[in-house]
Coordinates of C-alpha atoms and ligand atoms in Angstrom, one line a residue:
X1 CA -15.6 24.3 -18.7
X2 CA -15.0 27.7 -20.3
X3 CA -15.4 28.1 -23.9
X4 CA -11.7 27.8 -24.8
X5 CA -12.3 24.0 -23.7
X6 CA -10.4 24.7 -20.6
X7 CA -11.5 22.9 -17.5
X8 CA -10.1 23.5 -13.7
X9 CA -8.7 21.0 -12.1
X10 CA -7.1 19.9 -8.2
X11 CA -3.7 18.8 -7.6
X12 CA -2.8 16.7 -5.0
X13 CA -2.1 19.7 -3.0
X14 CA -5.1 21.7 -4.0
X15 CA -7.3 18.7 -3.0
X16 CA -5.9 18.1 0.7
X17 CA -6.1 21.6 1.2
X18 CA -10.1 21.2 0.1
X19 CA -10.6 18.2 2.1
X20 CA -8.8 20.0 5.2
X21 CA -11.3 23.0 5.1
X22 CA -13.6 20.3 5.5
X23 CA -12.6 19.7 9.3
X24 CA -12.5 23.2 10.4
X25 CA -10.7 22.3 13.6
X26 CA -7.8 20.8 11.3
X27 CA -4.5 22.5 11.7
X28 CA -3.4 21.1 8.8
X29 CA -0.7 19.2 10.7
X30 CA -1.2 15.5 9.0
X31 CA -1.6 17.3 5.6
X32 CA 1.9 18.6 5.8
X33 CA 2.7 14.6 6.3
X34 CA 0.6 13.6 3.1
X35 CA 2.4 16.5 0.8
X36 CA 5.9 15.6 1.9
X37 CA 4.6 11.9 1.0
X38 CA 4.0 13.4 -2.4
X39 CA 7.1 15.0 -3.0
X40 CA 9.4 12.3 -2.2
X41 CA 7.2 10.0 -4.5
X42 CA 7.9 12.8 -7.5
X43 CA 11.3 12.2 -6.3
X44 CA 11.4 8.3 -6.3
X45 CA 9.2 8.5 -9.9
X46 CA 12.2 10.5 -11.7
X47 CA 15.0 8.5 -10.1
X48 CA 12.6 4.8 -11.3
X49 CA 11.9 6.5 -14.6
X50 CA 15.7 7.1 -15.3
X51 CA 17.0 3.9 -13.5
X52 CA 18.9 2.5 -16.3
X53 CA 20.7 5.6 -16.7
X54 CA 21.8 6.7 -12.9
X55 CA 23.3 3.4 -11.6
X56 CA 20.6 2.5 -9.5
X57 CA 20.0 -0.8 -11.3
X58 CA 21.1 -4.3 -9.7
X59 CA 21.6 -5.9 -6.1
X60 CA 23.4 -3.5 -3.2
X61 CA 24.9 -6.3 -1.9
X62 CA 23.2 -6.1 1.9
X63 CA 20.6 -8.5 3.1
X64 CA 18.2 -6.9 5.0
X65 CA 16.8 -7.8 8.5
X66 CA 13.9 -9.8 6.6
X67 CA 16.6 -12.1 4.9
X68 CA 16.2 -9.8 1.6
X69 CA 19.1 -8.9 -0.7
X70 CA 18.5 -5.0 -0.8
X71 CA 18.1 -3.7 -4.6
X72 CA 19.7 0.2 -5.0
X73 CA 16.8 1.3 -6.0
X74 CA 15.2 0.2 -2.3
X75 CA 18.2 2.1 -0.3
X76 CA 17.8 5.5 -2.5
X77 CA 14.1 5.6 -2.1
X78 CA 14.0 4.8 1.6
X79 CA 16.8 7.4 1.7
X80 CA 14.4 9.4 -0.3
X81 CA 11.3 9.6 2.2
X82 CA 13.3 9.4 5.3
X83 CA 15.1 12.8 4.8
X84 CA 11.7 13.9 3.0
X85 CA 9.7 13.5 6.7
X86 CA 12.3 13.7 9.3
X87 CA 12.5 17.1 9.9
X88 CA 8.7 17.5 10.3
X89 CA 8.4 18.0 14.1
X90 CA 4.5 16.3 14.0
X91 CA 6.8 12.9 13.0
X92 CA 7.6 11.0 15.8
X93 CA 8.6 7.8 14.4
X94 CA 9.2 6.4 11.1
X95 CA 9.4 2.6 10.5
X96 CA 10.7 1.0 7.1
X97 CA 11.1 -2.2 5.2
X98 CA 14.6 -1.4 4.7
X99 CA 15.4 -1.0 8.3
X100 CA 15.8 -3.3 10.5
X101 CA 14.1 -0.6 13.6
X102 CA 12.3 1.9 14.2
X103 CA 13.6 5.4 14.4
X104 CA 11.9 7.6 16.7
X105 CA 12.9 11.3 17.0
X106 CA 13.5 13.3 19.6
X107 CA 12.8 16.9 18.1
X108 CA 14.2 19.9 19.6
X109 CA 11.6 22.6 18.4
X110 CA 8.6 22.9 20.0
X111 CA 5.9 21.4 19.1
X112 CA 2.2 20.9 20.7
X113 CA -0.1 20.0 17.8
X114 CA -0.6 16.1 17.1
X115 CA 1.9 13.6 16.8
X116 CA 2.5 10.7 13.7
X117 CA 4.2 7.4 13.1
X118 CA 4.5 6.6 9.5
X119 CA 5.3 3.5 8.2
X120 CA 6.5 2.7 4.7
X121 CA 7.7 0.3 1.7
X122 CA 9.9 2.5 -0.1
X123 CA 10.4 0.2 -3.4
X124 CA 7.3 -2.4 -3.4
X125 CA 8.5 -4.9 -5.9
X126 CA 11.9 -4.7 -6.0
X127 CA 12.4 -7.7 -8.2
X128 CA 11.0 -5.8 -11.2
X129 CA 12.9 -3.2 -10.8
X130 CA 15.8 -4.4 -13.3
X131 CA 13.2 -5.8 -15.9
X132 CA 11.8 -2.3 -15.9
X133 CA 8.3 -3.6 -14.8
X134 CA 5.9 -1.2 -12.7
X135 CA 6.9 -1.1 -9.0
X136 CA 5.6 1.2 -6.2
X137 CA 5.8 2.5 -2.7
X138 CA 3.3 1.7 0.1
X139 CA 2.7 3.9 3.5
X140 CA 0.7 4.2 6.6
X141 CA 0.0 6.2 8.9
X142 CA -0.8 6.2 12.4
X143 CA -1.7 9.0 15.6
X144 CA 0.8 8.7 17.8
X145 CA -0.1 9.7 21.7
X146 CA 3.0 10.3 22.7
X147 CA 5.3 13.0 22.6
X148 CA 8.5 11.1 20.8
X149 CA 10.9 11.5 23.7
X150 CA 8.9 8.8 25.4
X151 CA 7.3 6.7 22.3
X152 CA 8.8 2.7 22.2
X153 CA 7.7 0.1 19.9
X154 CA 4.1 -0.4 21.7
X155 CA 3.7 2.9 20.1
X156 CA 4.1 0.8 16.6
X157 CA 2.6 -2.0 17.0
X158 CA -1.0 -1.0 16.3
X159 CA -3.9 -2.4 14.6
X160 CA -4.7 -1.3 10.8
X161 CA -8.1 0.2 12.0
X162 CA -6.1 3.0 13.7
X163 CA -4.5 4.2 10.5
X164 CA -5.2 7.7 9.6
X165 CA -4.4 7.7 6.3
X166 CA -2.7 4.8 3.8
X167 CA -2.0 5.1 0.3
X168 CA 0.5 4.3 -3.1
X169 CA 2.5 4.7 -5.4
X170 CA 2.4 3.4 -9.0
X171 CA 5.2 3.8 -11.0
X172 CA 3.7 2.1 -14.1
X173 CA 3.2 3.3 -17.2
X174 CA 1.8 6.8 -15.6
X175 CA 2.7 7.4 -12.0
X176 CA -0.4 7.7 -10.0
X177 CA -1.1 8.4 -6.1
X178 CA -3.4 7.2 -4.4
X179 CA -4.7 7.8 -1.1
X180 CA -7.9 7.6 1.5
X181 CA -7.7 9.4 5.2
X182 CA -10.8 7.3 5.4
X183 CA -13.3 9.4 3.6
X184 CA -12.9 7.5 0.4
X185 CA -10.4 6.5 -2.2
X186 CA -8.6 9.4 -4.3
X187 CA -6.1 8.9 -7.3
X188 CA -4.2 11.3 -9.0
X189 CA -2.0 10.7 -12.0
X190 CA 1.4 12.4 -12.4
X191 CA 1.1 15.0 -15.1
X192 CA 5.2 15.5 -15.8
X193 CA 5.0 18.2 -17.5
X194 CA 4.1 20.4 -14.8
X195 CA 5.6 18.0 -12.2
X196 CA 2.0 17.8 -10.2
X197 CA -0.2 14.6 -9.0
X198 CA -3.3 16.1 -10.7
X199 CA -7.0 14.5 -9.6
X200 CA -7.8 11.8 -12.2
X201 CA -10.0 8.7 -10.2
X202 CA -12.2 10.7 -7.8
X203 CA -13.8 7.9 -4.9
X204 CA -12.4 5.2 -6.6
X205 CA -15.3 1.8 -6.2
X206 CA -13.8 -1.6 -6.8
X207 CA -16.1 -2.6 -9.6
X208 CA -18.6 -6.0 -8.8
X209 CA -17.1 -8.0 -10.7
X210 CA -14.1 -10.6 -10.8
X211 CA -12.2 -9.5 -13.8
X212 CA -8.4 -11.2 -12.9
X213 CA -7.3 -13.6 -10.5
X214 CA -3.7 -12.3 -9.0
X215 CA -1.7 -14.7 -7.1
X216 CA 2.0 -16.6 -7.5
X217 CA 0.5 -19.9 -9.2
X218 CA 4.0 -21.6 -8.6
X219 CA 3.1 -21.8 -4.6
X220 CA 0.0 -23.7 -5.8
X221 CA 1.6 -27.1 -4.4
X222 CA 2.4 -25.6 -1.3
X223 CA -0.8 -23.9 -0.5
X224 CA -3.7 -25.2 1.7
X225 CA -6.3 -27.8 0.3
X226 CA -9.2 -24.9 0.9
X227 CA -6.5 -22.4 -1.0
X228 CA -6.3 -24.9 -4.2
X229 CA -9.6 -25.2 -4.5
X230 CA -10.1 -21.1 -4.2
X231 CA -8.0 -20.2 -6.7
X232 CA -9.4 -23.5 -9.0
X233 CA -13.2 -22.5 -8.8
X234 CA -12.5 -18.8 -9.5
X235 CA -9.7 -19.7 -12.1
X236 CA -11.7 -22.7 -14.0
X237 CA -14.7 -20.8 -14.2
X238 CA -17.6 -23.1 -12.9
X239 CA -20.2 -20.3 -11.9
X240 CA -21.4 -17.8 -14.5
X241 CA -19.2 -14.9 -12.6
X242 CA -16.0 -16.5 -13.2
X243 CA -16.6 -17.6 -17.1
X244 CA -13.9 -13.9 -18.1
X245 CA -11.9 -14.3 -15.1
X246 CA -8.0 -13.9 -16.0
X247 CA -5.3 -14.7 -14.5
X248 CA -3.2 -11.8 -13.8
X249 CA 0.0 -11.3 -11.6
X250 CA 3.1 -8.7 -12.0
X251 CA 5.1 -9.6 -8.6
X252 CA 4.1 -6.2 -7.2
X253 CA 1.5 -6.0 -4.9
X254 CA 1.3 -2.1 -5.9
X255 CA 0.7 -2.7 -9.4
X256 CA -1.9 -6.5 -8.7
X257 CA -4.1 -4.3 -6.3
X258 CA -4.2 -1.2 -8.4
X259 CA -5.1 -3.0 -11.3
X260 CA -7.9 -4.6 -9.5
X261 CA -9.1 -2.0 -7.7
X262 CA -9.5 -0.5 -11.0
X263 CA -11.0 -3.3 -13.1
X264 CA -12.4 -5.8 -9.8
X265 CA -11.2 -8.8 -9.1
X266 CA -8.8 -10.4 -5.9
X267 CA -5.7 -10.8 -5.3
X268 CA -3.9 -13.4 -2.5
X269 CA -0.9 -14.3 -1.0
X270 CA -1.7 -17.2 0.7
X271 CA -0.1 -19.1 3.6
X272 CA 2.4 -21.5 2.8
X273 CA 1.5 -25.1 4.3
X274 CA 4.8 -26.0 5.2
X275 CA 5.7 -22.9 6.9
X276 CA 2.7 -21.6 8.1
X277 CA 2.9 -18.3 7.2
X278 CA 2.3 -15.6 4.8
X279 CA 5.2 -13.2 2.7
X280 CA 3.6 -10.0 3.0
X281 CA 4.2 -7.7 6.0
X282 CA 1.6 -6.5 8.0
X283 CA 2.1 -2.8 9.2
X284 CA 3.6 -1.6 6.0
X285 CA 2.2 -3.6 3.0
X286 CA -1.2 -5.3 4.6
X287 CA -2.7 -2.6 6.9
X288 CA -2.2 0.3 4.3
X289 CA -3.8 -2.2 0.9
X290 CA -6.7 -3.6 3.7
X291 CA -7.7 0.1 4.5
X292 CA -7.5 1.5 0.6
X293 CA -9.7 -1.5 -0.4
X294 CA -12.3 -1.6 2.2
X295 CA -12.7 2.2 1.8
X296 CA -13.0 1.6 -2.3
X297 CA -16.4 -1.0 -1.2
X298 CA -13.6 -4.3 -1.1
X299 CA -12.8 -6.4 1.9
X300 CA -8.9 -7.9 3.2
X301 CA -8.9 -11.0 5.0
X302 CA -6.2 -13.4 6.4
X303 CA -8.9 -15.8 5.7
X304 CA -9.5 -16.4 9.0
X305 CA -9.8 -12.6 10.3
X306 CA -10.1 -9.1 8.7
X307 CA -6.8 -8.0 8.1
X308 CA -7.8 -4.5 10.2
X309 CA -8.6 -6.2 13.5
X310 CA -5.1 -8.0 14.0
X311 CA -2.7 -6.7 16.4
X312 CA 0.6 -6.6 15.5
X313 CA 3.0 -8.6 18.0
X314 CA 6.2 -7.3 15.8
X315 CA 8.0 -4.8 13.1
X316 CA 8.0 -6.9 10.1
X317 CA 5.4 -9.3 11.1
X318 CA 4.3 -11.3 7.6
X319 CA 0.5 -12.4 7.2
X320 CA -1.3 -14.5 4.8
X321 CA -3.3 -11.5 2.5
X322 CA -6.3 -12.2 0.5
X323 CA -8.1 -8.8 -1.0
X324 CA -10.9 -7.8 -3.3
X325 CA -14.0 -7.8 -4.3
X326 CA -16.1 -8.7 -0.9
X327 CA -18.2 -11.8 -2.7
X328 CA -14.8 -13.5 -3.5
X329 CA -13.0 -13.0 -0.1
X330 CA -16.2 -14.0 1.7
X331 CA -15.9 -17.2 -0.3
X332 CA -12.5 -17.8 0.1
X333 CA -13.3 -17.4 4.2
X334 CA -16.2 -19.5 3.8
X335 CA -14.0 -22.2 1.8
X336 CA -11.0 -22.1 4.6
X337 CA -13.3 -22.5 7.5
X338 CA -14.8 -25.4 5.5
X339 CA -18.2 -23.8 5.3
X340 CA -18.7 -23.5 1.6
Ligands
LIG401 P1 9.1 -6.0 -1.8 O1 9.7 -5.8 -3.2 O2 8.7 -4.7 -1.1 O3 10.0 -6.9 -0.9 O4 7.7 -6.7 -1.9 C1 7.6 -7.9 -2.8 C2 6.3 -8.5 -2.5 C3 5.1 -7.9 -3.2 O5 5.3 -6.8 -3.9 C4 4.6 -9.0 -4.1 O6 3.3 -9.1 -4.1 C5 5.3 -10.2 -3.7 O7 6.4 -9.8 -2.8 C6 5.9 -11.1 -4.8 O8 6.4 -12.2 -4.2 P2 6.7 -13.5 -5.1 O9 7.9 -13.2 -6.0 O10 6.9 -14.6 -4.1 O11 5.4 -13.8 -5.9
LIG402 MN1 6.6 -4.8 -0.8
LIG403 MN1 10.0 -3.1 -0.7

């Protein structure tokens, strides 16, 4: 610090740039990805921060391919980071919750360096969008071997372990970005007076300790027997570690995870008994949460298998999500295979 106070500090930019000189043999290829990530989500910030004012609150009036009425706010910001990344020639592929397929590209210039899929969840939590509670964006990305001419959706269907890099968006009271390319968990909070994500949570831990409970309590009836009695062992309090456990839950997954990822706890999305399956989606909302929060010392389970390991069979494939502080999702394993 010099002696006016004054301190240095990275920006989002500055920092992938240091962590690219890291890897001398970098071409800084995926970087460019990551920073156009960036400036679309500066993008989607202002356009959330002055929703009530642009017309882009309310219901489009399309149902999209998961049986979802599309907000306007979910169409602009998938607009928003589609047009942000297509042009890169390193993109092969981009994958959306708003679209119904893949688009791959078949770029004209020439190109020999690596090759990327990115997935993405433009708007995370598009039912708070109107009651102007926080909301984010999810992504994910993935090597690609291909060149795109001749990429198809095996080329999609990977496991979370192969992710590259995953990261979010908070639009919450600050907007903050956070990311890992597997070397630890970064956040940066949006400083909008010069318009830059600037370094605020360096290697960001999940603290030992199961501060808030996050899950929709009004599936309770509809969640397994080894699920109720989870979330009522953690919830009531009977061990020591649970006496300050709160209940906590927005109805975005951005926002739930962030805010235990910050302050420790778990968060779950259980499956439903009567369907048999989870809400969540797997390559875009799953995979990108499971590797932040095993990076920041957590673990993300289905309950029955580490949410990395699973290999997607489809697109929008949903899975039932549990993630957090290891001790609890170990537990909650433990309690579903009826070992515990
Ligand atoms: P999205 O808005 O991208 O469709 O995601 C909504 C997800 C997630 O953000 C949240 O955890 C969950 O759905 C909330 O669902 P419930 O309203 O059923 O609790
Ligand atoms: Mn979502
Ligand atoms: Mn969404």
């Amino acid at each position: 610090m010099s002696e006016s106070g004054w301190h240095d500090f990275y920006t989002l930019e500055g920092y992938i740039a240091y962590q690219q000189r890291l890897h001398p043999s970098s071409r800084g290829v995926f970087s460019d990805i990551l920073r156009r990530i960036g400036v679309a989500s500066k993008i989607i910030s202002s356009k959330v921060r002055m929703a009530g004012l642009i017309n882009v609150l309310g219901k489009q009036g399309v149902i999209n391919v998961q049986g979802e009425e599309q907000m306007k706010l979910d169409l602009l910001a998938n607009d928003i980071m589609k047009t942000s990344l297509k042009w890169l020639p390193s993109i092969s592929g981009l994958a959306s919750e708003e679209d119904g397929e893949m688009t791959i590209f078949t770029h004209t210039d020439k190109f020999d360096g690596d090759h990327y899929i990115v997935f993405f969840d433009p708007i995370d939590g598009s039912s708070n969008i109107d009651v102007n509670v926080s909301v984010g964006t999810v992504f994910s990305i993935h090597r690609c071997p291909y060149q795109s001419q001749t990429i198809g959706e095996l080329e999609f269907l990977k496991p979370g372990c192969a992710q590259v890099a995953a990261g979010y968006v908070v639009y919450g009271s600050s907007t903050m970005f956070v990311y890992t390319t597997g070397q630890g968990v970064h956040g940066f909070t949006l400083d909008p007076e010069i318009g830059e994500f600037v370094l605020s949570h360096e290697s960001m831990k999940i603290p030992d300790r199961c501060k808030y409970f996050s899950a929709n309590d009004s599936h309770y009836r509809h969640w397994p027997e080894p699920t109720r009695r989870f979330a009522d062992w953690v919830r009531y309090g009977e061990e020591p570690r649970y006496e300050k456990t709160s209940s906590r839950y927005t109805g975005s997954l951005v926002a739930d995870i962030h805010r235990n990822l910050v302050e420790g706890g778990v968060f779950m999305y259980p499956e439903n008994e009567d369907t048999g399956m989870g809400k969540l989606r797997l390559l875009y909302e799953c995979a990108p949460m499971a590797m932040l929060i095993e990076q920041a010392g957590g673990m993300a389970s289905t309950g029955k298998e580490r949410i990395l390991d699973i290999q997607p069979t489809h697109l929008h494939q949903r899975v039932p999500f549990i993630a957090g502080n290891k001790v609890e999702v170990k537990l909650y394993e433990k309690m579903l295979q009826g070992m515990a």
